[in-house]
PDB file of C-alpha atoms and ligand atoms in Angstrom:
ATOM      1  CA  MET Y   1      90.827  68.670  93.759  1.00 95.00           C
ATOM      2  CA  ARG Y   2      93.601  66.504  94.987  1.00 98.00           C
ATOM      3  CA  TRP Y   3      93.836  64.455  98.435  1.00 97.00           C
ATOM      4  CA  VAL Y   4      95.661  62.967 101.245  1.00 98.00           C
ATOM      5  CA  ARG Y   5      94.651  60.752 103.442  1.00 98.00           C
ATOM      6  CA  PHE Y   6      96.908  60.964 106.974  1.00 98.00           C
ATOM      7  CA  LEU Y   7      97.443  60.451 110.137  1.00 96.00           C
ATOM      8  CA  HIS Y   8      97.811  62.914 112.606  1.00 95.00           C
ATOM      9  CA  HIS Y   9      97.928  62.514 116.624  1.00 94.00           C
ATOM     10  CA  ASN Y  10      96.901  59.251 115.731  1.00 94.00           C
ATOM     11  CA  GLU Y  11      93.665  60.598 113.974  1.00 95.00           C
ATOM     12  CA  VAL Y  12      92.734  59.663 110.690  1.00 96.00           C
ATOM     13  CA  ARG Y  13      92.088  62.826 108.456  1.00 97.00           C
ATOM     14  CA  LEU Y  14      91.641  64.223 105.118  1.00 97.00           C
ATOM     15  CA  GLY Y  15      93.319  66.954 103.729  1.00 97.00           C
ATOM     16  CA  GLU Y  16      93.256  69.501 100.211  1.00 98.00           C
ATOM     17  CA  VAL Y  17      96.818  69.328  98.669  1.00 97.00           C
ATOM     18  CA  CYS Y  18      97.962  72.662  96.941  1.00 95.00           C
ATOM     19  CA  GLU Y  19     101.735  72.338  95.980  1.00 92.00           C
ATOM     20  CA  ASP Y  20     103.599  71.787  98.786  1.00 94.00           C
ATOM     21  CA  SER Y  21     101.405  71.862 101.917  1.00 97.00           C
ATOM     22  CA  VAL Y  22      97.971  70.279 103.121  1.00 98.00           C
ATOM     23  CA  SER Y  23      95.122  72.256 104.662  1.00 97.00           C
ATOM     24  CA  SER Y  24      93.017  70.238 106.943  1.00 96.00           C
ATOM     25  CA  ASN Y  25      90.323  71.768 109.620  1.00 92.00           C
ATOM     26  CA  LYS Y  26      91.993  75.140 108.927  1.00 94.00           C
ATOM     27  CA  GLU Y  27      95.637  73.919 109.970  1.00 96.00           C
ATOM     28  CA  ARG Y  28      98.078  74.121 107.148  1.00 97.00           C
ATOM     29  CA  PHE Y  29     100.857  71.232 106.667  1.00 97.00           C
ATOM     30  CA  ALA Y  30     103.724  70.540 104.742  1.00 97.00           C
ATOM     31  CA  LEU Y  31     103.134  67.513 102.920  1.00 96.00           C
ATOM     32  CA  ARG Y  32     106.741  66.140 103.766  1.00 94.00           C
ATOM     33  CA  SER Y  33     105.799  66.311 107.424  1.00 95.00           C
ATOM     34  CA  LEU Y  34     102.921  63.768 107.346  1.00 97.00           C
ATOM     35  CA  LYS Y  35     102.388  60.364 107.922  1.00 96.00           C
ATOM     36  CA  LEU Y  36     100.122  59.443 104.554  1.00 98.00           C
ATOM     37  CA  LEU Y  37      97.717  56.829 104.812  1.00 98.00           C
ATOM     38  CA  ALA Y  38      96.090  54.870 101.520  1.00 98.00           C
ATOM     39  CA  PRO Y  39      93.892  57.756 100.040  1.00 98.00           C
ATOM     40  CA  ALA Y  40      90.934  55.317  99.836  1.00 98.00           C
ATOM     41  CA  GLN Y  41      89.095  53.357 102.496  1.00 98.00           C
ATOM     42  CA  PRO Y  42      87.705  50.941  99.765  1.00 98.00           C
ATOM     43  CA  THR Y  43      85.140  47.688 100.202  1.00 98.00           C
ATOM     44  CA  LYS Y  44      86.680  46.281  97.548  1.00 98.00           C
ATOM     45  CA  ILE Y  45      89.433  46.450  95.045  1.00 98.00           C
ATOM     46  CA  VAL Y  46      88.344  45.197  91.400  1.00 98.00           C
ATOM     47  CA  CYS Y  47      91.331  44.304  89.675  1.00 98.00           C
ATOM     48  CA  VAL Y  48      91.345  44.473  85.656  1.00 98.00           C
ATOM     49  CA  GLY Y  49      94.094  41.298  83.782  1.00 96.00           C
ATOM     50  CA  VAL Y  50      96.334  41.622  81.069  1.00 95.00           C
ATOM     51  CA  ASN Y  51      94.536  45.084  79.964  1.00 97.00           C
ATOM     52  CA  TYR Y  52      97.620  45.811  77.063  1.00 96.00           C
ATOM     53  CA  ARG Y  53      98.452  44.710  74.543  1.00 93.00           C
ATOM     54  CA  ASP Y  54     102.458  44.513  75.515  1.00 94.00           C
ATOM     55  CA  HIS Y  55     101.902  42.370  78.536  1.00 93.00           C
ATOM     56  CA  ALA Y  56      99.661  40.771  76.874  1.00 93.00           C
ATOM     57  CA  ALA Y  57     102.314  39.617  74.800  1.00 92.00           C
ATOM     58  CA  GLU Y  58     105.246  39.364  77.602  1.00 93.00           C
ATOM     59  CA  MET Y  59     102.837  36.448  79.104  1.00 91.00           C
ATOM     60  CA  GLY Y  60     101.526  34.902  76.455  1.00 93.00           C
ATOM     61  CA  ARG Y  61      98.135  35.074  76.823  1.00 91.00           C
ATOM     62  CA  ALA Y  62      95.862  36.380  74.020  1.00 93.00           C
ATOM     63  CA  VAL Y  63      94.145  39.783  74.395  1.00 94.00           C
ATOM     64  CA  PRO Y  64      90.884  38.827  76.080  1.00 96.00           C
ATOM     65  CA  GLN Y  65      87.791  39.551  74.704  1.00 96.00           C
ATOM     66  CA  ARG Y  66      85.738  40.754  77.060  1.00 96.00           C
ATOM     67  CA  PRO Y  67      87.832  42.337  80.925  1.00 97.00           C
ATOM     68  CA  VAL Y  68      89.584  39.674  83.532  1.00 96.00           C
ATOM     69  CA  LEU Y  69      88.118  40.858  86.492  1.00 97.00           C
ATOM     70  CA  PHE Y  70      89.583  39.299  89.713  1.00 98.00           C
ATOM     71  CA  PHE Y  71      89.434  40.953  93.863  1.00 98.00           C
ATOM     72  CA  LYS Y  72      91.917  41.999  96.166  1.00 98.00           C
ATOM     73  CA  PRO Y  73      90.564  42.082  99.407  1.00 98.00           C
ATOM     74  CA  PRO Y  74      90.727  45.516 101.640  1.00 98.00           C
ATOM     75  CA  SER Y  75      93.392  43.604 103.859  1.00 98.00           C
ATOM     76  CA  ALA Y  76      95.741  43.539 101.595  1.00 98.00           C
ATOM     77  CA  LEU Y  77      95.614  47.677 101.144  1.00 98.00           C
ATOM     78  CA  ILE Y  78      99.003  49.397 101.807  1.00 98.00           C
ATOM     79  CA  GLY Y  79     100.022  53.113 102.172  1.00 98.00           C
ATOM     80  CA  PRO Y  80     102.474  55.472 100.707  1.00 98.00           C
ATOM     81  CA  GLU Y  81     105.632  54.781 102.328  1.00 98.00           C
ATOM     82  CA  GLU Y  82     104.902  51.177 103.538  1.00 98.00           C
ATOM     83  CA  THR Y  83     106.653  47.742 103.050  1.00 98.00           C
ATOM     84  CA  ILE Y  84     105.821  45.765 101.036  1.00 98.00           C
ATOM     85  CA  TYR Y  85     105.906  42.168 102.791  1.00 98.00           C
ATOM     86  CA  ILE Y  86     106.507  39.542 100.011  1.00 95.00           C
ATOM     87  CA  PRO Y  87     106.045  35.761 100.860  1.00 94.00           C
ATOM     88  CA  ASN Y  88     107.875  32.681 100.389  1.00 91.00           C
ATOM     89  CA  SER Y  89     107.519  31.802  96.738  1.00 93.00           C
ATOM     90  CA  GLU Y  90     109.650  32.104  93.984  1.00 94.00           C
ATOM     91  CA  ARG Y  91     109.230  35.039  92.535  1.00 97.00           C
ATOM     92  CA  VAL Y  92     107.051  38.218  93.174  1.00 98.00           C
ATOM     93  CA  ASP Y  93     106.198  40.625  90.743  1.00 98.00           C
ATOM     94  CA  TYR Y  94     105.894  44.295  90.727  1.00 98.00           C
ATOM     95  CA  GLU Y  95     102.717  45.899  88.303  1.00 98.00           C
ATOM     96  CA  GLY Y  96     102.241  49.499  88.320  1.00 98.00           C
ATOM     97  CA  GLU Y  97      99.248  50.626  87.103  1.00 98.00           C
ATOM     98  CA  VAL Y  98      96.510  53.266  87.043  1.00 98.00           C
ATOM     99  CA  ALA Y  99      93.487  53.164  89.569  1.00 98.00           C
ATOM    100  CA  LEU Y 100      90.798  55.407  89.997  1.00 98.00           C
ATOM    101  CA  VAL Y 101      88.358  55.510  92.878  1.00 98.00           C
ATOM    102  CA  ILE Y 102      84.550  55.392  93.208  1.00 98.00           C
ATOM    103  CA  LYS Y 103      82.418  58.873  94.199  1.00 98.00           C
ATOM    104  CA  GLU Y 104      79.374  57.536  94.699  1.00 98.00           C
ATOM    105  CA  ARG Y 105      77.043  53.880  95.140  1.00 98.00           C
ATOM    106  CA  CYS Y 106      76.511  53.491  91.642  1.00 98.00           C
ATOM    107  CA  LYS Y 107      75.351  50.186  89.459  1.00 98.00           C
ATOM    108  CA  ARG Y 108      74.947  49.538  85.052  1.00 98.00           C
ATOM    109  CA  VAL Y 109      76.782  52.975  84.292  1.00 98.00           C
ATOM    110  CA  PRO Y 110      76.682  53.686  80.642  1.00 98.00           C
ATOM    111  CA  ALA Y 111      80.307  54.626  79.722  1.00 98.00           C
ATOM    112  CA  SER Y 112      78.541  58.027  78.583  1.00 98.00           C
ATOM    113  CA  GLY Y 113      78.678  58.444  82.139  1.00 98.00           C
ATOM    114  CA  ALA Y 114      81.013  56.460  84.170  1.00 98.00           C
ATOM    115  CA  TYR Y 115      83.580  59.886  84.665  1.00 97.00           C
ATOM    116  CA  ASP Y 116      80.603  60.954  86.936  1.00 97.00           C
ATOM    117  CA  VAL Y 117      81.370  58.689  89.222  1.00 98.00           C
ATOM    118  CA  ILE Y 118      84.768  58.658  89.497  1.00 98.00           C
ATOM    119  CA  LEU Y 119      85.918  60.658  92.744  1.00 98.00           C
ATOM    120  CA  GLY Y 120      89.691  61.005  91.509  1.00 98.00           C
ATOM    121  CA  PHE Y 121      92.555  58.478  90.133  1.00 98.00           C
ATOM    122  CA  THR Y 122      96.447  57.650  92.391  1.00 98.00           C
ATOM    123  CA  CYS Y 123      98.712  55.357  91.891  1.00 98.00           C
ATOM    124  CA  PHE Y 124      98.805  51.420  92.591  1.00 99.00           C
ATOM    125  CA  ASN Y 125     100.859  48.083  93.029  1.00 98.00           C
ATOM    126  CA  ASP Y 126      99.303  45.555  92.113  1.00 98.00           C
ATOM    127  CA  VAL Y 127     101.842  43.063  93.287  1.00 98.00           C
ATOM    128  CA  THR Y 128     101.715  39.267  92.534  1.00 98.00           C
ATOM    129  CA  ASP Y 129     102.914  36.181  93.436  1.00 98.00           C
ATOM    130  CA  ARG Y 130     103.986  34.977  90.238  1.00 97.00           C
ATOM    131  CA  ALA Y 131     105.197  31.595  90.939  1.00 97.00           C
ATOM    132  CA  THR Y 132     101.877  30.862  92.943  1.00 97.00           C
ATOM    133  CA  GLN Y 133      99.469  32.445  89.672  1.00 96.00           C
ATOM    134  CA  ALA Y 134     100.568  29.620  88.162  1.00 95.00           C
ATOM    135  CA  TRP Y 135      98.782  27.121  90.012  1.00 96.00           C
ATOM    136  CA  ASP Y 136      96.199  29.368  92.079  1.00 96.00           C
ATOM    137  CA  LEU Y 137      92.981  29.470  89.424  1.00 94.00           C
ATOM    138  CA  ASN Y 138      91.329  32.609  91.342  1.00 94.00           C
ATOM    139  CA  TRP Y 139      94.400  34.176  92.473  1.00 97.00           C
ATOM    140  CA  VAL Y 140      93.549  33.988  95.423  1.00 97.00           C
ATOM    141  CA  ARG Y 141      96.399  33.652  96.700  1.00 97.00           C
ATOM    142  CA  ALA Y 142      98.592  34.722  93.569  1.00 98.00           C
ATOM    143  CA  LYS Y 143      97.263  38.427  94.752  1.00 98.00           C
ATOM    144  CA  GLY Y 144      95.205  38.756  98.014  1.00 98.00           C
ATOM    145  CA  PHE Y 145      98.474  38.190 100.371  1.00 98.00           C
ATOM    146  CA  ASP Y 146      98.720  41.311 102.671  1.00 98.00           C
ATOM    147  CA  THR Y 147     100.489  43.932 101.214  1.00 98.00           C
ATOM    148  CA  SER Y 148      99.565  42.958  97.509  1.00 98.00           C
ATOM    149  CA  ALA Y 149      98.359  46.479  96.748  1.00 98.00           C
ATOM    150  CA  ALA Y 150      99.516  49.339  97.450  1.00 98.00           C
ATOM    151  CA  LEU Y 151      97.565  52.860  96.818  1.00 98.00           C
ATOM    152  CA  GLY Y 152      98.455  56.954  96.398  1.00 98.00           C
ATOM    153  CA  PRO Y 153     100.303  59.350  97.930  1.00 98.00           C
ATOM    154  CA  ILE Y 154      97.539  61.670  96.620  1.00 98.00           C
ATOM    155  CA  LEU Y 155      94.104  61.164  95.348  1.00 98.00           C
ATOM    156  CA  VAL Y 156      93.373  64.285  91.840  1.00 98.00           C
ATOM    157  CA  SER Y 157      90.457  64.126  90.541  1.00 98.00           C
ATOM    158  CA  PRO Y 158      89.492  64.564  86.626  1.00 97.00           C
ATOM    159  CA  ASP Y 159      89.277  67.865  85.792  1.00 96.00           C
ATOM    160  CA  GLU Y 160      92.606  67.982  86.826  1.00 96.00           C
ATOM    161  CA  LEU Y 161      94.131  65.397  84.815  1.00 97.00           C
ATOM    162  CA  SER Y 162      94.265  65.345  81.349  1.00 95.00           C
ATOM    163  CA  GLU Y 163      94.178  62.045  79.727  1.00 93.00           C
ATOM    164  CA  PRO Y 164      95.914  59.989  78.209  1.00 97.00           C
ATOM    165  CA  LEU Y 165      97.575  59.791  81.794  1.00 98.00           C
ATOM    166  CA  TYR Y 166     101.136  58.283  82.227  1.00 98.00           C
ATOM    167  CA  LEU Y 167     102.557  56.181  83.984  1.00 98.00           C
ATOM    168  CA  GLU Y 168     106.104  55.001  84.787  1.00 98.00           C
ATOM    169  CA  THR Y 169     107.418  51.985  87.413  1.00 98.00           C
ATOM    170  CA  ARG Y 170     111.160  51.884  88.800  1.00 98.00           C
ATOM    171  CA  VAL Y 171     113.075  49.639  91.177  1.00 98.00           C
ATOM    172  CA  ASN Y 172     115.751  51.089  92.554  1.00 98.00           C
ATOM    173  CA  GLY Y 173     115.824  53.826  90.010  1.00 98.00           C
ATOM    174  CA  GLN Y 174     115.230  51.498  86.985  1.00 98.00           C
ATOM    175  CA  VAL Y 175     112.385  52.412  84.402  1.00 98.00           C
ATOM    176  CA  ARG Y 176     110.988  48.780  84.317  1.00 98.00           C
ATOM    177  CA  GLN Y 177     108.160  50.276  82.847  1.00 98.00           C
ATOM    178  CA  LYS Y 178     106.843  53.189  80.659  1.00 98.00           C
ATOM    179  CA  SER Y 179     103.050  53.171  78.683  1.00 97.00           C
ATOM    180  CA  ASP Y 180     100.240  55.308  79.357  1.00 97.00           C
ATOM    181  CA  THR Y 181      96.225  55.289  78.962  1.00 97.00           C
ATOM    182  CA  SER Y 182      95.780  55.478  75.475  1.00 96.00           C
ATOM    183  CA  GLN Y 183      97.295  51.931  75.686  1.00 96.00           C
ATOM    184  CA  LEU Y 184      94.439  50.051  77.267  1.00 97.00           C
ATOM    185  CA  ILE Y 185      92.406  47.699  75.472  1.00 97.00           C
ATOM    186  CA  PHE Y 186      89.203  48.351  77.424  1.00 98.00           C
ATOM    187  CA  PRO Y 187      89.781  52.116  78.351  1.00 98.00           C
ATOM    188  CA  ILE Y 188      88.225  53.074  81.692  1.00 98.00           C
ATOM    189  CA  PRO Y 189      84.341  53.947  80.780  1.00 98.00           C
ATOM    190  CA  LYS Y 190      84.249  50.131  79.418  1.00 98.00           C
ATOM    191  CA  LEU Y 191      85.903  48.995  82.539  1.00 98.00           C
ATOM    192  CA  ILE Y 192      83.587  51.019  84.616  1.00 98.00           C
ATOM    193  CA  GLU Y 193      79.818  49.690  82.404  1.00 98.00           C
ATOM    194  CA  GLU Y 194      81.796  46.413  82.389  1.00 98.00           C
ATOM    195  CA  ILE Y 195      82.083  46.147  86.193  1.00 98.00           C
ATOM    196  CA  THR Y 196      78.415  47.954  87.160  1.00 98.00           C
ATOM    197  CA  ALA Y 197      76.669  45.402  85.505  1.00 98.00           C
ATOM    198  CA  PHE Y 198      77.822  43.053  87.647  1.00 98.00           C
ATOM    199  CA  MET Y 199      77.882  44.813  91.208  1.00 98.00           C
ATOM    200  CA  THR Y 200      77.557  47.743  93.033  1.00 98.00           C
ATOM    201  CA  LEU Y 201      80.205  49.471  93.660  1.00 98.00           C
ATOM    202  CA  GLU Y 202      80.374  51.856  97.319  1.00 98.00           C
ATOM    203  CA  PRO Y 203      82.139  55.034  97.850  1.00 98.00           C
ATOM    204  CA  GLY Y 204      86.274  54.735  98.234  1.00 98.00           C
ATOM    205  CA  ASP Y 205      85.902  51.611  96.114  1.00 98.00           C
ATOM    206  CA  VAL Y 206      89.022  50.956  93.521  1.00 98.00           C
ATOM    207  CA  ILE Y 207      89.648  49.957  90.568  1.00 98.00           C
ATOM    208  CA  ALA Y 208      93.193  49.013  89.016  1.00 98.00           C
ATOM    209  CA  THR Y 209      93.320  49.446  85.661  1.00 98.00           C
ATOM    210  CA  GLY Y 210      95.663  46.705  84.235  1.00 98.00           C
ATOM    211  CA  THR Y 211      99.546  46.985  84.171  1.00 97.00           C
ATOM    212  CA  PRO Y 212     101.685  47.487  81.004  1.00 97.00           C
ATOM    213  CA  ALA Y 213     104.771  45.270  79.745  1.00 97.00           C
ATOM    214  CA  GLY Y 214     107.825  45.157  81.702  1.00 97.00           C
ATOM    215  CA  VAL Y 215     106.513  43.092  85.058  1.00 97.00           C
ATOM    216  CA  GLY Y 216     109.632  41.722  86.918  1.00 98.00           C
ATOM    217  CA  PRO Y 217     110.976  40.305  90.597  1.00 98.00           C
ATOM    218  CA  LEU Y 218     111.533  42.314  93.770  1.00 98.00           C
ATOM    219  CA  ALA Y 219     113.338  41.748  96.359  1.00 97.00           C
ATOM    220  CA  PRO Y 220     113.848  41.960 100.155  1.00 97.00           C
ATOM    221  CA  GLY Y 221     115.186  45.904 100.047  1.00 97.00           C
ATOM    222  CA  ASP Y 222     113.844  46.662  96.849  1.00 98.00           C
ATOM    223  CA  THR Y 223     112.439  50.571  96.357  1.00 98.00           C
ATOM    224  CA  VAL Y 224     109.785  50.073  94.132  1.00 98.00           C
ATOM    225  CA  GLU Y 225     107.995  53.126  92.857  1.00 98.00           C
ATOM    226  CA  VAL Y 226     104.774  53.873  90.395  1.00 98.00           C
ATOM    227  CA  GLU Y 227     104.245  57.149  89.530  1.00 98.00           C
ATOM    228  CA  ILE Y 228     101.587  58.968  87.406  1.00 98.00           C
ATOM    229  CA  HIS Y 229     102.702  62.791  86.028  1.00 97.00           C
ATOM    230  CA  GLY Y 230     100.257  64.897  87.300  1.00 96.00           C
ATOM    231  CA  ILE Y 231      99.382  62.927  90.821  1.00 97.00           C
ATOM    232  CA  GLY Y 232     102.966  61.681  91.882  1.00 97.00           C
ATOM    233  CA  VAL Y 233     104.954  58.598  93.174  1.00 98.00           C
ATOM    234  CA  LEU Y 234     103.556  56.102  95.274  1.00 98.00           C
ATOM    235  CA  ARG Y 235     106.953  54.722  96.861  1.00 98.00           C
ATOM    236  CA  ASN Y 236     107.417  51.115  99.235  1.00 98.00           C
ATOM    237  CA  ARG Y 237     109.481  49.017 100.227  1.00 98.00           C
ATOM    238  CA  VAL Y 238     109.818  45.263 100.430  1.00 98.00           C
ATOM    239  CA  ALA Y 239     111.003  42.958 103.205  1.00 98.00           C
ATOM    240  CA  ARG Y 240     110.426  39.240 103.607  1.00 95.00           C
ATOM    241  CA  ALA Y 241     107.485  38.468 105.216  1.00 91.00           C
ATOM    242  CA  ASN Y 242     108.268  36.874 108.588  1.00 81.00           C
ATOM    243  CA  ALA Y 243     107.920  33.348 108.586  1.00 62.00           C
TER     244      ALA Y 243
HETATM  245 MG1   MG D 301      97.347  43.687  87.552  1.00 85.18          MG
END
């Protein structure tokens, strides 16, 4: 299954995507004509830091022994084609990532059962205030500001995809990041086991699996794209937040 959430006459709808069209309530729409929303409504966004060796190296960080976890608040969420507003900071970076959305309420999920609780995969941009991250102990300001969690465009169920998932990030059309999920330090089943050992995940909750090497700054006027082969392109424009 491939789904989108979209706005139709001010009503939020769910639709199933088939090639270039979307079916919803016995109506059919052209996919490109729709105002798409983020394809999930999480109670929490659980992010994984330093989960690719090449990114650990570029950040000068050791390879972690356990997954590095942090939250983004649901208020940070935006969908495809929405604007990323960068705060007043010396450097704000894109981080292209593979995200997954949780299907059902779950706790203490063993790695062997992890795929049973995944609704689907989509693209994520973990927009990061890199300058603030240097002093912000739990990254609440550096990672939690409004519009810092871009998600979408389409949610694709695991049975429609074959792993590894290939990820590419582009800024103004130039490729900046290119990797795949075979390079994850902690693979997806291990992440679900680790996270659910500590907390209950709810339907719609998002896990962002970490970014590979190649992170870099965004500037007002940029267009940033995160693409996962077999899923689609998450595209956002960048603007300066109002003071
Ligand atoms: Mg990240």
